[in-house]
Coordinates of C-alpha atoms in Angstrom, one line a residue:
X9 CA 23.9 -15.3 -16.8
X10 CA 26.3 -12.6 -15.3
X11 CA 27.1 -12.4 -12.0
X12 CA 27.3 -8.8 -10.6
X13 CA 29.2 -8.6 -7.2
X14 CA 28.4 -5.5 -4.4
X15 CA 29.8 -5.1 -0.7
X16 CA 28.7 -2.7 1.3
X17 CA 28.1 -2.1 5.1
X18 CA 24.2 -1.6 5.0
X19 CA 22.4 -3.6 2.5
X20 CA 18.3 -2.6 2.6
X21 CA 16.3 -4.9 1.0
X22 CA 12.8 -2.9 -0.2
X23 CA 12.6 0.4 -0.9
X24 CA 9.2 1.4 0.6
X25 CA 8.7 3.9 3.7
X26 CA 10.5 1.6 6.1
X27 CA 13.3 1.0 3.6
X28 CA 13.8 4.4 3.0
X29 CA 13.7 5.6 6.5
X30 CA 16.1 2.7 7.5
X31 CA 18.9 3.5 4.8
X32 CA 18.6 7.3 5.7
X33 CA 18.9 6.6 9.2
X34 CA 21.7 4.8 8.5
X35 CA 23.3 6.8 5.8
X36 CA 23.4 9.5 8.6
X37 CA 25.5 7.5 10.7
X38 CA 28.5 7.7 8.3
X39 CA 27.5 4.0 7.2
X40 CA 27.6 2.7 3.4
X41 CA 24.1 1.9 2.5
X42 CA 23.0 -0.1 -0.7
X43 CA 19.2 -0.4 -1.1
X44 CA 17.8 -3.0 -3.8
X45 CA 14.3 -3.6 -4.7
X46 CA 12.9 -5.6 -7.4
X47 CA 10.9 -3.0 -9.4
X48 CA 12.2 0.1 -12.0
X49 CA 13.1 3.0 -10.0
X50 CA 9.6 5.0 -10.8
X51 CA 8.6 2.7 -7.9
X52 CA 10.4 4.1 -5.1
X53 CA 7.8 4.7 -2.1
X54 CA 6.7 1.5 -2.5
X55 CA 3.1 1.3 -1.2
X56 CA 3.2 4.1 1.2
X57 CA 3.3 6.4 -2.1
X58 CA -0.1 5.1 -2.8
X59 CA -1.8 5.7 0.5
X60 CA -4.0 8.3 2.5
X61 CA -1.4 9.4 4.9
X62 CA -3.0 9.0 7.8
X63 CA -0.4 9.1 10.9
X64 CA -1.9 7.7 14.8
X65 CA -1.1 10.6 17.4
X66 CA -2.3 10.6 20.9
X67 CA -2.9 14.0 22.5
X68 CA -2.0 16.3 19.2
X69 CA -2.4 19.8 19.0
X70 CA -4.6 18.9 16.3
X71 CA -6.3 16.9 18.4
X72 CA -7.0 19.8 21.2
X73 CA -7.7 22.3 18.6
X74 CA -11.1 20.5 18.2
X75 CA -11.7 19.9 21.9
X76 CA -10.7 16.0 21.7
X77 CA -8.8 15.0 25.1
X78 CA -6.8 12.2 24.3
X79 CA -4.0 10.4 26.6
X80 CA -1.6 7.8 26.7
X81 CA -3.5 5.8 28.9
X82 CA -6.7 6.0 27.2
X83 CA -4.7 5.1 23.6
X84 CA -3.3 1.9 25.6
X85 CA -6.8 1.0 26.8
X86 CA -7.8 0.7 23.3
X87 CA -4.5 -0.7 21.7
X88 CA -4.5 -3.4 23.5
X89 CA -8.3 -3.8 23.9
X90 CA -8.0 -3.6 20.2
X91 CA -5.0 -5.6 19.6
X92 CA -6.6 -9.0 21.4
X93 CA -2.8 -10.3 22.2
X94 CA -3.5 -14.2 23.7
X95 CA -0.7 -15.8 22.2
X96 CA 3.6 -16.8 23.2
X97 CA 4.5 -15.3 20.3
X98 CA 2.7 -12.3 21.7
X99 CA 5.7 -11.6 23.8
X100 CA 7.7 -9.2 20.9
X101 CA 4.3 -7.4 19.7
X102 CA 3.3 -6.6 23.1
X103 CA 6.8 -4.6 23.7
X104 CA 6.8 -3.1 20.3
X105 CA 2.9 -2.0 21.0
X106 CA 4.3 0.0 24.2
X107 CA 7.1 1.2 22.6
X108 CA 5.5 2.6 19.7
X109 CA 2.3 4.2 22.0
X110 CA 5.0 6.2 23.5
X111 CA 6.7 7.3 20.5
X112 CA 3.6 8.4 18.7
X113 CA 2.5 10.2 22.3
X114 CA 6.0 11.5 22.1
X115 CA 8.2 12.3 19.5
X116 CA 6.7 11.3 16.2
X117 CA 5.1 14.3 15.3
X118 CA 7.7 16.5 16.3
X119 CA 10.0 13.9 14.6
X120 CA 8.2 14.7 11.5
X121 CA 7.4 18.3 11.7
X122 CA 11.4 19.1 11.7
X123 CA 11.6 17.0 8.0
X124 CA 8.8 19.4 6.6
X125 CA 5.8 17.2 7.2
X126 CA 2.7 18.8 7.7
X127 CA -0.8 18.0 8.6
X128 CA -4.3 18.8 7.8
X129 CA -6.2 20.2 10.9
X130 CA -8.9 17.8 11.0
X131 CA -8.4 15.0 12.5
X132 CA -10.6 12.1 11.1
X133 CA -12.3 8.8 13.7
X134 CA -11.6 5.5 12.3
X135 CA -12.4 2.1 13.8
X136 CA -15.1 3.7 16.0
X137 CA -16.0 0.5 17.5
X138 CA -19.8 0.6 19.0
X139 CA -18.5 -1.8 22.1
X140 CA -17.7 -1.1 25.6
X141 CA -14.7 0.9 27.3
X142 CA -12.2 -2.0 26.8
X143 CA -13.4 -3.7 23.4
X144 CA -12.2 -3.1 19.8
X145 CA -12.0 0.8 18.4
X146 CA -10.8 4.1 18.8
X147 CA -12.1 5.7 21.6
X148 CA -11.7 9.7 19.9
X149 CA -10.5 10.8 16.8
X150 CA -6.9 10.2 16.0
X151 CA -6.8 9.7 12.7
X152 CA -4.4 12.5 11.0
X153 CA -4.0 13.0 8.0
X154 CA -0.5 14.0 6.2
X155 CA -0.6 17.3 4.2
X156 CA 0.3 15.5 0.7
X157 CA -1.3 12.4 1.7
X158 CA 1.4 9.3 0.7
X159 CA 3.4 11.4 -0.8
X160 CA 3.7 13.8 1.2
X161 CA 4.9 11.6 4.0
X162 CA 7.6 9.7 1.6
X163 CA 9.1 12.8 0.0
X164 CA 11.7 13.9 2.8
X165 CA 13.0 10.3 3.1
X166 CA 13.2 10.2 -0.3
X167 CA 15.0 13.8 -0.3
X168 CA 17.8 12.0 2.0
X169 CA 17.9 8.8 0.7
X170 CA 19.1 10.9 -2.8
X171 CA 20.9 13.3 -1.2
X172 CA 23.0 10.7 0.2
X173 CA 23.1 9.1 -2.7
X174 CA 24.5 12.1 -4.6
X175 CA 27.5 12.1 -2.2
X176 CA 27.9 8.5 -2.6
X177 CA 27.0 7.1 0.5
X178 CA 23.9 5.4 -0.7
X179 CA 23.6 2.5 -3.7
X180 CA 20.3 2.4 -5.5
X181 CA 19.9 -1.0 -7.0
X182 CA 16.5 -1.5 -9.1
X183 CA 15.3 -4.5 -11.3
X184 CA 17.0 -6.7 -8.1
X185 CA 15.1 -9.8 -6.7
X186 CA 16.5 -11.5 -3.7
X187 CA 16.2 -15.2 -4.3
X188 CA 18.2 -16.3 -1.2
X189 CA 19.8 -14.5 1.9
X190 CA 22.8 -15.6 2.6
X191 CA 24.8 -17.4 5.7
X192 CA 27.7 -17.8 6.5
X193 CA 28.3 -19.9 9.8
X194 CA 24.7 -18.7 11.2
X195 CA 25.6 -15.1 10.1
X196 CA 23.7 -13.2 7.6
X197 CA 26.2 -11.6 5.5
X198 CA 23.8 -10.7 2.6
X199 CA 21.9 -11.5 -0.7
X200 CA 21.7 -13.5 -3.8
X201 CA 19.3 -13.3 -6.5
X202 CA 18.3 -12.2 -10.4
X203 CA 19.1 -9.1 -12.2
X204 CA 15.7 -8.3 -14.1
X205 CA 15.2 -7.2 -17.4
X206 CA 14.7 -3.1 -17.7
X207 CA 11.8 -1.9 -17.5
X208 CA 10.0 1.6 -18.2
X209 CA 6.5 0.5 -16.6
X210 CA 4.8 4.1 -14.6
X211 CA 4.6 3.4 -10.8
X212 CA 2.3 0.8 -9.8
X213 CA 2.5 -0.9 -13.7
X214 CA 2.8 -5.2 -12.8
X215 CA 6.4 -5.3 -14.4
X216 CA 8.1 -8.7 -16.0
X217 CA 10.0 -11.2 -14.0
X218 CA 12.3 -12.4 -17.0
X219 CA 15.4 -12.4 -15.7
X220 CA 18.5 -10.9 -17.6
X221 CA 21.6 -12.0 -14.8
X222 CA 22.3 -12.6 -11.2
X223 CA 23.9 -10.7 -8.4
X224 CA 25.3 -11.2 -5.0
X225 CA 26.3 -8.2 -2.5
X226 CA 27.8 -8.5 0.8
X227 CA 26.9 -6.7 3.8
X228 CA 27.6 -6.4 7.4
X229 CA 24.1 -6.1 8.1
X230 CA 20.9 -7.1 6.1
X231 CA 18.1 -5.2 6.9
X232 CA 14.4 -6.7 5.0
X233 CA 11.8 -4.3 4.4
X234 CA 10.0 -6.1 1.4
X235 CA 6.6 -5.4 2.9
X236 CA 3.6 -7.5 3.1
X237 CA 1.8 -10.5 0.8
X238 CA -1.6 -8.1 0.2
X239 CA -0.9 -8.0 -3.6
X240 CA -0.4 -12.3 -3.7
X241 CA -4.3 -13.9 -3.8
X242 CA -2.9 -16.9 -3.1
X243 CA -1.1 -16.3 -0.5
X244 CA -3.5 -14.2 1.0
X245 CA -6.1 -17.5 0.7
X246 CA -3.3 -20.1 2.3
X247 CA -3.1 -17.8 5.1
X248 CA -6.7 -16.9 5.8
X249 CA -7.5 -17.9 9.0
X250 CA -10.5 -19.9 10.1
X251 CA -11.9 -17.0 12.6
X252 CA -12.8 -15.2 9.4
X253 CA -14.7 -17.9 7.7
X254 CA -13.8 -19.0 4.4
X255 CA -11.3 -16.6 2.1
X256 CA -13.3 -15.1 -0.9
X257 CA -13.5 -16.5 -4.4
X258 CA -13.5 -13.0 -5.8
X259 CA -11.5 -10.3 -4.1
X260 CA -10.4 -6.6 -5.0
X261 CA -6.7 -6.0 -4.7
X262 CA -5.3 -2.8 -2.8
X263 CA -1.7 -2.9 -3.1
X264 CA 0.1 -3.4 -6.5
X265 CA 1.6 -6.9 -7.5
X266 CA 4.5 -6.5 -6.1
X267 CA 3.2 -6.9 -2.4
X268 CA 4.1 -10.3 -3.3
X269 CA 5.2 -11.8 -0.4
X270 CA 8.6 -13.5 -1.6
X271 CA 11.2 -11.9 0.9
X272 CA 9.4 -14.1 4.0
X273 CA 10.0 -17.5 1.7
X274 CA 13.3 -16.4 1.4
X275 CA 14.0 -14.7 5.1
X276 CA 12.5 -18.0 6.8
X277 CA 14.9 -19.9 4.8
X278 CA 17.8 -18.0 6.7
X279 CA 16.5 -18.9 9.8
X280 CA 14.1 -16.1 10.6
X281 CA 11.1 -17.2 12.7
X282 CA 8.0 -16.1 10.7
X283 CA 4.4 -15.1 13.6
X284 CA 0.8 -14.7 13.2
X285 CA 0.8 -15.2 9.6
X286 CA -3.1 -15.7 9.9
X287 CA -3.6 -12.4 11.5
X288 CA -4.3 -9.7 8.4
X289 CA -6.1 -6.7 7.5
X290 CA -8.7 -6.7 4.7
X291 CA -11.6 -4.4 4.3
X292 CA -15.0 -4.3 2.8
X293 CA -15.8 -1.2 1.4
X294 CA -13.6 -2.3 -1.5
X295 CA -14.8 -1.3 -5.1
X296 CA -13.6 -1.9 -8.4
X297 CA -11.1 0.8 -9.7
X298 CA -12.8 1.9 -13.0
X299 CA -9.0 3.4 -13.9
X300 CA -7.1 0.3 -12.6
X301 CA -3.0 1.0 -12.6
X302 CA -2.5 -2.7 -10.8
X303 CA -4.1 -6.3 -11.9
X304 CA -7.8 -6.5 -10.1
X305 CA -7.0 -3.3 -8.8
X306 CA -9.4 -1.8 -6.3
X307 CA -10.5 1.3 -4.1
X308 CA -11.4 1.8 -0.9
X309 CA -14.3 3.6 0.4
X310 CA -13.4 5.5 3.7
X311 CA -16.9 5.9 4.5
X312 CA -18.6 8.2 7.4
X313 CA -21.2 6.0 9.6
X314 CA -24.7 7.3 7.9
X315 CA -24.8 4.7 4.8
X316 CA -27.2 1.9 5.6
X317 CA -25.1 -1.7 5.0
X318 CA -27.0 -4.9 3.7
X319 CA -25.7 -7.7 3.0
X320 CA -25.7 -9.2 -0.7
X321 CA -29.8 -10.7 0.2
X322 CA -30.2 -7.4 1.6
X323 CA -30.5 -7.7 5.3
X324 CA -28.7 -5.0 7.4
X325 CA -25.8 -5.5 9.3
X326 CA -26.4 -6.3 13.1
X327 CA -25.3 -3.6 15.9
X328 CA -22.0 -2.5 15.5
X329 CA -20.9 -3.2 11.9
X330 CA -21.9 0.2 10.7
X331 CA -19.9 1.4 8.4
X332 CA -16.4 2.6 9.9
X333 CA -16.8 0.8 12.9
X334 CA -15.3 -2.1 12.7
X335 CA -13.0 -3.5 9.8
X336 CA -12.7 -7.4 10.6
X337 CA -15.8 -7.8 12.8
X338 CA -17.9 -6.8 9.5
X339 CA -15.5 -9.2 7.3
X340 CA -16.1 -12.2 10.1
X341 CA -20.1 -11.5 9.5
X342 CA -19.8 -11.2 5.9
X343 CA -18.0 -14.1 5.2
X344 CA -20.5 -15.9 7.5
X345 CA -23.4 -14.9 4.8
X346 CA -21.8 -17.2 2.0
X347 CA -21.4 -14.2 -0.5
X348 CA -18.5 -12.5 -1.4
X349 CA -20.3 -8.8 -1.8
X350 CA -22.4 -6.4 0.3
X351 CA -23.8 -2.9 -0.3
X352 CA -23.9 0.3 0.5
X353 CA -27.6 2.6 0.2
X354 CA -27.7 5.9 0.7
X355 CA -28.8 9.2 -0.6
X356 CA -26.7 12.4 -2.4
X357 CA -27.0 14.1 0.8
X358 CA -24.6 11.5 2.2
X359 CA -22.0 10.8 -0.5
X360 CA -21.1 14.3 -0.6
X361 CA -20.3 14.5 2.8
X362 CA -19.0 11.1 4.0
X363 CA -17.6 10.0 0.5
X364 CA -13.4 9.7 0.5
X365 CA -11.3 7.0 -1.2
X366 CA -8.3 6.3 -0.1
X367 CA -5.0 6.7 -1.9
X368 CA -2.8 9.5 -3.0
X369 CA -4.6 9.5 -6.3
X370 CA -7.6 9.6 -5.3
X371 CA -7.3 12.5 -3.2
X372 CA -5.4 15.7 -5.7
X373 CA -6.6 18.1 -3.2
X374 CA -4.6 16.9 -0.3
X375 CA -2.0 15.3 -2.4
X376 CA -1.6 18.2 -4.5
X377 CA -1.4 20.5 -1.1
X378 CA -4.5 22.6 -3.2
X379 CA -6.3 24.9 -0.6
X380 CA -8.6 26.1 -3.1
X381 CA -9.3 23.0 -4.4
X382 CA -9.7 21.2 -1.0
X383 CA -12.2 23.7 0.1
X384 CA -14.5 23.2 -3.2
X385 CA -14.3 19.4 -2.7
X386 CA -14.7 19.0 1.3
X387 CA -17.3 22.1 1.6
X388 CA -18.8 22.5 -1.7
X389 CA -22.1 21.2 -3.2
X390 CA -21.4 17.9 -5.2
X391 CA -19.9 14.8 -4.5
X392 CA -15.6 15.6 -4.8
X393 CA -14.4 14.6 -8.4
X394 CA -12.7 11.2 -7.6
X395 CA -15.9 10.6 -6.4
X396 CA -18.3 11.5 -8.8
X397 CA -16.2 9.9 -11.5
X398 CA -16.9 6.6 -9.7
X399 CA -20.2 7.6 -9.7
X400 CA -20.5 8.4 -13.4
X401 CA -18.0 5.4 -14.8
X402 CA -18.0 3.2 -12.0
X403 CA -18.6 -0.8 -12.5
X404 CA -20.3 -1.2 -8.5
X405 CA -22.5 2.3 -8.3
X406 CA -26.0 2.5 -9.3
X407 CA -27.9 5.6 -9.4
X408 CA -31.5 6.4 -9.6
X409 CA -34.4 8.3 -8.3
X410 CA -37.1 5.8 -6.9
X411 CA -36.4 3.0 -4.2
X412 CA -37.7 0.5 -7.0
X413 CA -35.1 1.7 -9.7
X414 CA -32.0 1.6 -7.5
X415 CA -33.0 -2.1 -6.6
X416 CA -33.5 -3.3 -10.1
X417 CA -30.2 -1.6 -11.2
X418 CA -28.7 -3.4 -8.1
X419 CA -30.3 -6.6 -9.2
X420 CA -28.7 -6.2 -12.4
X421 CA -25.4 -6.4 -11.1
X422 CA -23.5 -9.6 -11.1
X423 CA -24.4 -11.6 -8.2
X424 CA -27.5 -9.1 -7.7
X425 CA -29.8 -11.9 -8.5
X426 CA -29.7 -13.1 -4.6
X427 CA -30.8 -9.7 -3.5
X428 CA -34.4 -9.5 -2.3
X429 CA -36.4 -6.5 -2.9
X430 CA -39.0 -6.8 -0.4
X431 CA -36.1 -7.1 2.3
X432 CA -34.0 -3.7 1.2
X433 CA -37.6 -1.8 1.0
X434 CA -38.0 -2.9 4.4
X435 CA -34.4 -2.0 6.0
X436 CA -34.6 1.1 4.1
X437 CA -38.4 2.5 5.3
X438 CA -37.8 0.8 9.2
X439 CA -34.7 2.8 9.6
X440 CA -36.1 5.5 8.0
X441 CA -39.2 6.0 10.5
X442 CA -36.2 6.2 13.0
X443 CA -35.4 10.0 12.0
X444 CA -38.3 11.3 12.8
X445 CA -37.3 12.0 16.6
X446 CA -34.4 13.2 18.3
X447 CA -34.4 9.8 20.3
X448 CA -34.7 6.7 18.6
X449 CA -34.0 3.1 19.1
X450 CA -32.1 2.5 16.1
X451 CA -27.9 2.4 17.2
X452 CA -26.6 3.7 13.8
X453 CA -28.5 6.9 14.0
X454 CA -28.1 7.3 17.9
X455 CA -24.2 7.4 16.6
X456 CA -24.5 9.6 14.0
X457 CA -25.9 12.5 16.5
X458 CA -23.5 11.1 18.9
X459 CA -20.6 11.5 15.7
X460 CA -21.7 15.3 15.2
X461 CA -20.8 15.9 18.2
X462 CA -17.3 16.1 17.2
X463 CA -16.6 19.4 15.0
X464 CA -14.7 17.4 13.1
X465 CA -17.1 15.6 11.7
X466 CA -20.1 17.6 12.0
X467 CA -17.8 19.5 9.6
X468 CA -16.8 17.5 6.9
X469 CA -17.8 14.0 7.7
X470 CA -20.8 13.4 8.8
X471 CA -24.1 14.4 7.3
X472 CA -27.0 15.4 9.4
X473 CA -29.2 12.7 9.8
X474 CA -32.2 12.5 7.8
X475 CA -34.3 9.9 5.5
X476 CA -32.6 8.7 3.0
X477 CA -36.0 8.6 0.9
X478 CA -36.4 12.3 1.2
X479 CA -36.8 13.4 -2.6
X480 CA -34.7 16.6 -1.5
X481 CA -32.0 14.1 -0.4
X482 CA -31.4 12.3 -2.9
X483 CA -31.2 11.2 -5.9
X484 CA -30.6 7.3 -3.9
X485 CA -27.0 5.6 -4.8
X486 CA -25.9 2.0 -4.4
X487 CA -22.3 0.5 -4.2
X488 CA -22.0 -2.8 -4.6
X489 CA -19.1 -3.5 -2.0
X490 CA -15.9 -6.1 -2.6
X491 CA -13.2 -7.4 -0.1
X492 CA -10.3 -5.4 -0.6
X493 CA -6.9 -6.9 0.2
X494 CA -4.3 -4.8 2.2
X495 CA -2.2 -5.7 5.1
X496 CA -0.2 -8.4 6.7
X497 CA -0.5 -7.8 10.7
X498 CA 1.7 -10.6 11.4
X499 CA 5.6 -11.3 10.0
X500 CA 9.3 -11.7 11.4
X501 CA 9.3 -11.6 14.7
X502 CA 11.9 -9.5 16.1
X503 CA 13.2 -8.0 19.1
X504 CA 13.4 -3.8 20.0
X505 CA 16.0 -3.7 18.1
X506 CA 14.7 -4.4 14.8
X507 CA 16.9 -7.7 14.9
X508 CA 15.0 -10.7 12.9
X509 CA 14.9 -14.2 15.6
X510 CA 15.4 -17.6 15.5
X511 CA 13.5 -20.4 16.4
X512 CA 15.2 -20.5 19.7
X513 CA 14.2 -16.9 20.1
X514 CA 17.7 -15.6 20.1
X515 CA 18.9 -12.8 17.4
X516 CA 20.2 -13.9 14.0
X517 CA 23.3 -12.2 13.4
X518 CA 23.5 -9.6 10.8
X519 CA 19.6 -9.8 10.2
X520 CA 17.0 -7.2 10.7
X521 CA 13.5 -6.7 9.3
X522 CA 11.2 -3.5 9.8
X523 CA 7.8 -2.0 8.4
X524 CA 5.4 -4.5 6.8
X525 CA 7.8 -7.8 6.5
X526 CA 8.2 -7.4 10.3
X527 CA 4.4 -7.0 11.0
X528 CA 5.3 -3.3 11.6
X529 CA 7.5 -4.5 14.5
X530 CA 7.6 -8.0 16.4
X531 CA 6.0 -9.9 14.0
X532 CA 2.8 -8.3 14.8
X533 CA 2.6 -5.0 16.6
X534 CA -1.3 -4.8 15.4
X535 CA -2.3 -8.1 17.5
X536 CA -5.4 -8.7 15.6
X537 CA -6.7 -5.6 14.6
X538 CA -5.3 -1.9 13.9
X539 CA -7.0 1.2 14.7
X540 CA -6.0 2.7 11.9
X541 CA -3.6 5.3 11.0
X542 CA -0.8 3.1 12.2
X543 CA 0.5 1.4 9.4
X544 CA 2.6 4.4 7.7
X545 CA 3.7 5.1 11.2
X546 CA 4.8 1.8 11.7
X547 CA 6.4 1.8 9.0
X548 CA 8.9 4.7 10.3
X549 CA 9.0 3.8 13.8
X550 CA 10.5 0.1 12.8
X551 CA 12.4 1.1 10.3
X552 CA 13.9 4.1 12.4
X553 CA 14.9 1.7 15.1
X554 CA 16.4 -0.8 12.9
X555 CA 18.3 1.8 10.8
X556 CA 19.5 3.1 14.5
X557 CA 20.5 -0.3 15.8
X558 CA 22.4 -1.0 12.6
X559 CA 24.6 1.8 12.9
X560 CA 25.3 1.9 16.8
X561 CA 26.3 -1.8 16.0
X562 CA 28.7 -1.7 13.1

């Protein structure tokens, strides 16, 4: 096959959010950028593209608008009560966590305000928690999402990534695959791998590996920002760690196909020291795209906290796995149960209030920057549109008027045969008896009061509590309820600098890595868990800082 040959000073290897960030940060610097990624150019965004949007600020005016007081302390107190760091390799993600708590207390949002990026005024609660002051969870709202969701939040990267490239100091290489980094006397001095065939697939489209020639570029410095392994099954299974039970047979995907994995193969062959490869994020509210785009391709619910959960017999979930507290503490139970689905019940009432999916997509109000639609969909009557079609076309909804109908439609779902009738009557009546009073033993519904106490949500998230048997409520909905595959927490472990490390923990010359590949910064900035919001912002800090150290150093 033919070989095509590139220099250049800056060689990026991924062109998602971190990629892009990195090569304009770079590009700005005076330095000669060349950015390669192994899908057709409709791709570029890479995941982030996809996404919600949401952005993890600590003490925003947004934030004080609605009477939250946040502080740097308090976000610390749940990072790292959150992040569970116990481990020597710990070392890297434990700086990066500081450093990245003071840039999103600091200058990220002003950062991002001066590129054009806007966001909406409410500011959502993720990862709630339900345990004590120092245990997993947000401890107030700081979920914020970006005015033109994914991308919204790529778009001014984009805008400089082209503009540079217009004035020739930035390369666009699609259809490249790195096969191999290479070395040169323990340096890093760039890439080697296939040239593949054209393609004309729409973003997200699974696109052919044939390859149609072979390449090699040199470069002062390689940066890798080839993201995570979320869209690889396999992969995903090798690394599943024992703490979460056994990996699923049957899984939703939530990234596109090529969230393959491949660059840490090839970046640990270098000499990179790969960390905490069984530490990931996967959620459960995952449901079966009835429009996929991607192979298996799934949706997730971003529920509010009033759905009662039950797992696939139809048991509820113990005290705190309500949904939206806690990701991986409701994937450890569920995988304890032996089935691979749970569900959702709940009334009209509360899909048209707590109901969003993520994904650009999935959201044309916010992506679209629609005021007029956003206010029909958020404050109207009826479930939003994405929703509803779900809800009309979806493979995992079921909708019907009586108790006994929306359990024989549930039972009538693959692997609804294990579901027990007498036991969802029972969850659903017991909790129902709870409303009845404005105290209550029942935790859920002591929350949801608790949850409208925040504007926020008493506005467009949370539904006033009520019984979801109430005729006027309804009619009653049930979502049958996948795991959803999203995010590598762990990856190359590197130091401040964005610079990838050896096994001797010393830097490996000309090697960086940043967003995703890198574990969002140290091979792990998450520890075990994320409190959400914070993987699009990882994303920019650590590719900011290694696009920075890149050009102060060549």
């Amino acid at each position: 096959m033919p070989l095509a040959t590139h220099s250049t000073d800056v060689l990026v290897i991924g062109w998602g959010l971190a990629g892009l960030v990195a090569a304009s940060e770079a590009a700005a610097a005076g330095k000669r950028v060349t950015i390669i990624d192994q899908e057709p150019r409709t791709n570029l965004g890479g995941q982030a593209w996809w996404s919600f949007g949401g952005l993890f600020f600590i003490d925003s005016p947004e934030q004080r608008r609605l009477g939250v007081r946040d502080s740097l302390e308090l976000a610390r107190q749940d990072w790292f009560g959150n992040a569970g760091f116990d481990r020597e390799e710990d070392l890297w993600p434990r700086r990066w966590a500081e450093a990245y708590l003071q840039f999103a207390h600091e200058e990220k949002r002003s950062w991002l305000r001066e590129k054009g990026v806007g966001f909406f005024p409410i500011v959502g609660w993720a990862e709630r928690g339900g345990y004590t002051a120092t245990g997993p969870g947000n401890s107030v709202p700081r979920f914020h999402i970006t005015w033109g969701t994914g991308p919204g939040i790529v778009a001014p990267f984009q805008a400089a990534v082209e503009d540079a490239e217009s004035r020739g100091r930035i390369t666009i290489l699609p259809r490249h695959k790195v096969t191999s980094l290479t070395t040169r006397a323990g340096v890093v001095v760039g890439a080697e791998g296939d040239i593949l065939e054209p393609s004309g697939a729409a973003r997200g489209i699974a696109t052919s590996r044939e390859a149609v020639g072979s390449f090699a570029i040199t470069a002062q410095a390689t940066i890798v920002a080839s993201g995570g392994i979320g869209g690889n099954h396999e992969l995903v299974r090798r690394w599943w760690p024992e703490r979460l039970g056994t990996p699923p047979e049957s899984m939703v995907t939530g990234v596109p196909a090529y969230v393959d994995g491949s660059m840490q193969v090839a970046t640990e062959a270098a000499g990179a020291r790969l960390i905490n490869g069984d530490r990931m994020w996967h959620y459960v509210e995952g449901i079966q795209n009835w429009d996929p785009i991607w192979p298996d391709h799934g949706i997730r619910i971003l529920p509010g906290p009033s759905s009662v959960w039950l797992d696939a017999t139809g048991t509820r979930l113990p005290v705190p796995l309500f949904p939206g507290f806690d990701t991986l503490g409701t994937l450890a139970h569920l995988r304890a149960t032996g089935y691979d689905h749970s569900w959702f019940v709940l009334s009209q009432k509360i899909i048209e209030k707590e109901f969003t999916l993520s994904g650009s997509e999935q959201n044309p109000d916010l992506t679209g920057k629609d005021v007029r639609l956003l206010a029909k969909s958020r404050l109207g009557k009826g479930a939003a549109g994405p929703v509803q079609a779900f809800m009309d076309k979806g493979a995992d909804f079921v909708v019907r008027d009586t108790l006994d109908d929306l359990i024989s439609g549930m039972q009538a779902l693959p692997g609804g045969d294990v579901l027990d009738a007498e036991r969802v009557r029972f969850e659903v009546e017991a909790r129902d008896r709870e409303v009845a009073n404005d105290f209550t033993k029942d935790a859920q519904i002591a929350m949801l009061r608790s949850a409208r106490a925040f504007r926020g949500d008493r506005l467009i998230r949370t539904a006033s509590p009520h019984r979801i048997l109430d005729p006027g409520a309804g009619p009653l909905i049930a979502v049958k309820l996948h795991v959803l595959t999203r995010k590598s927490l762990g990856g190359i472990e590197t130091d401040l600098s964005g610079r990838a490390l050896g096994g001797n923990g010393e830097p490996i010359p000309g090697l960086y890595a940043a967003g995703e590949a890198s574990g969002f910064g140290g091979g792990g900035v998450h520890g075990y868990r994320a409190l959400e919001g914070t993987f699009v912002g990882g994303c920019l800090f650590s590719g900011r800082v290694a696009g920075r150290a890149v050009a102060a150093t060549l």
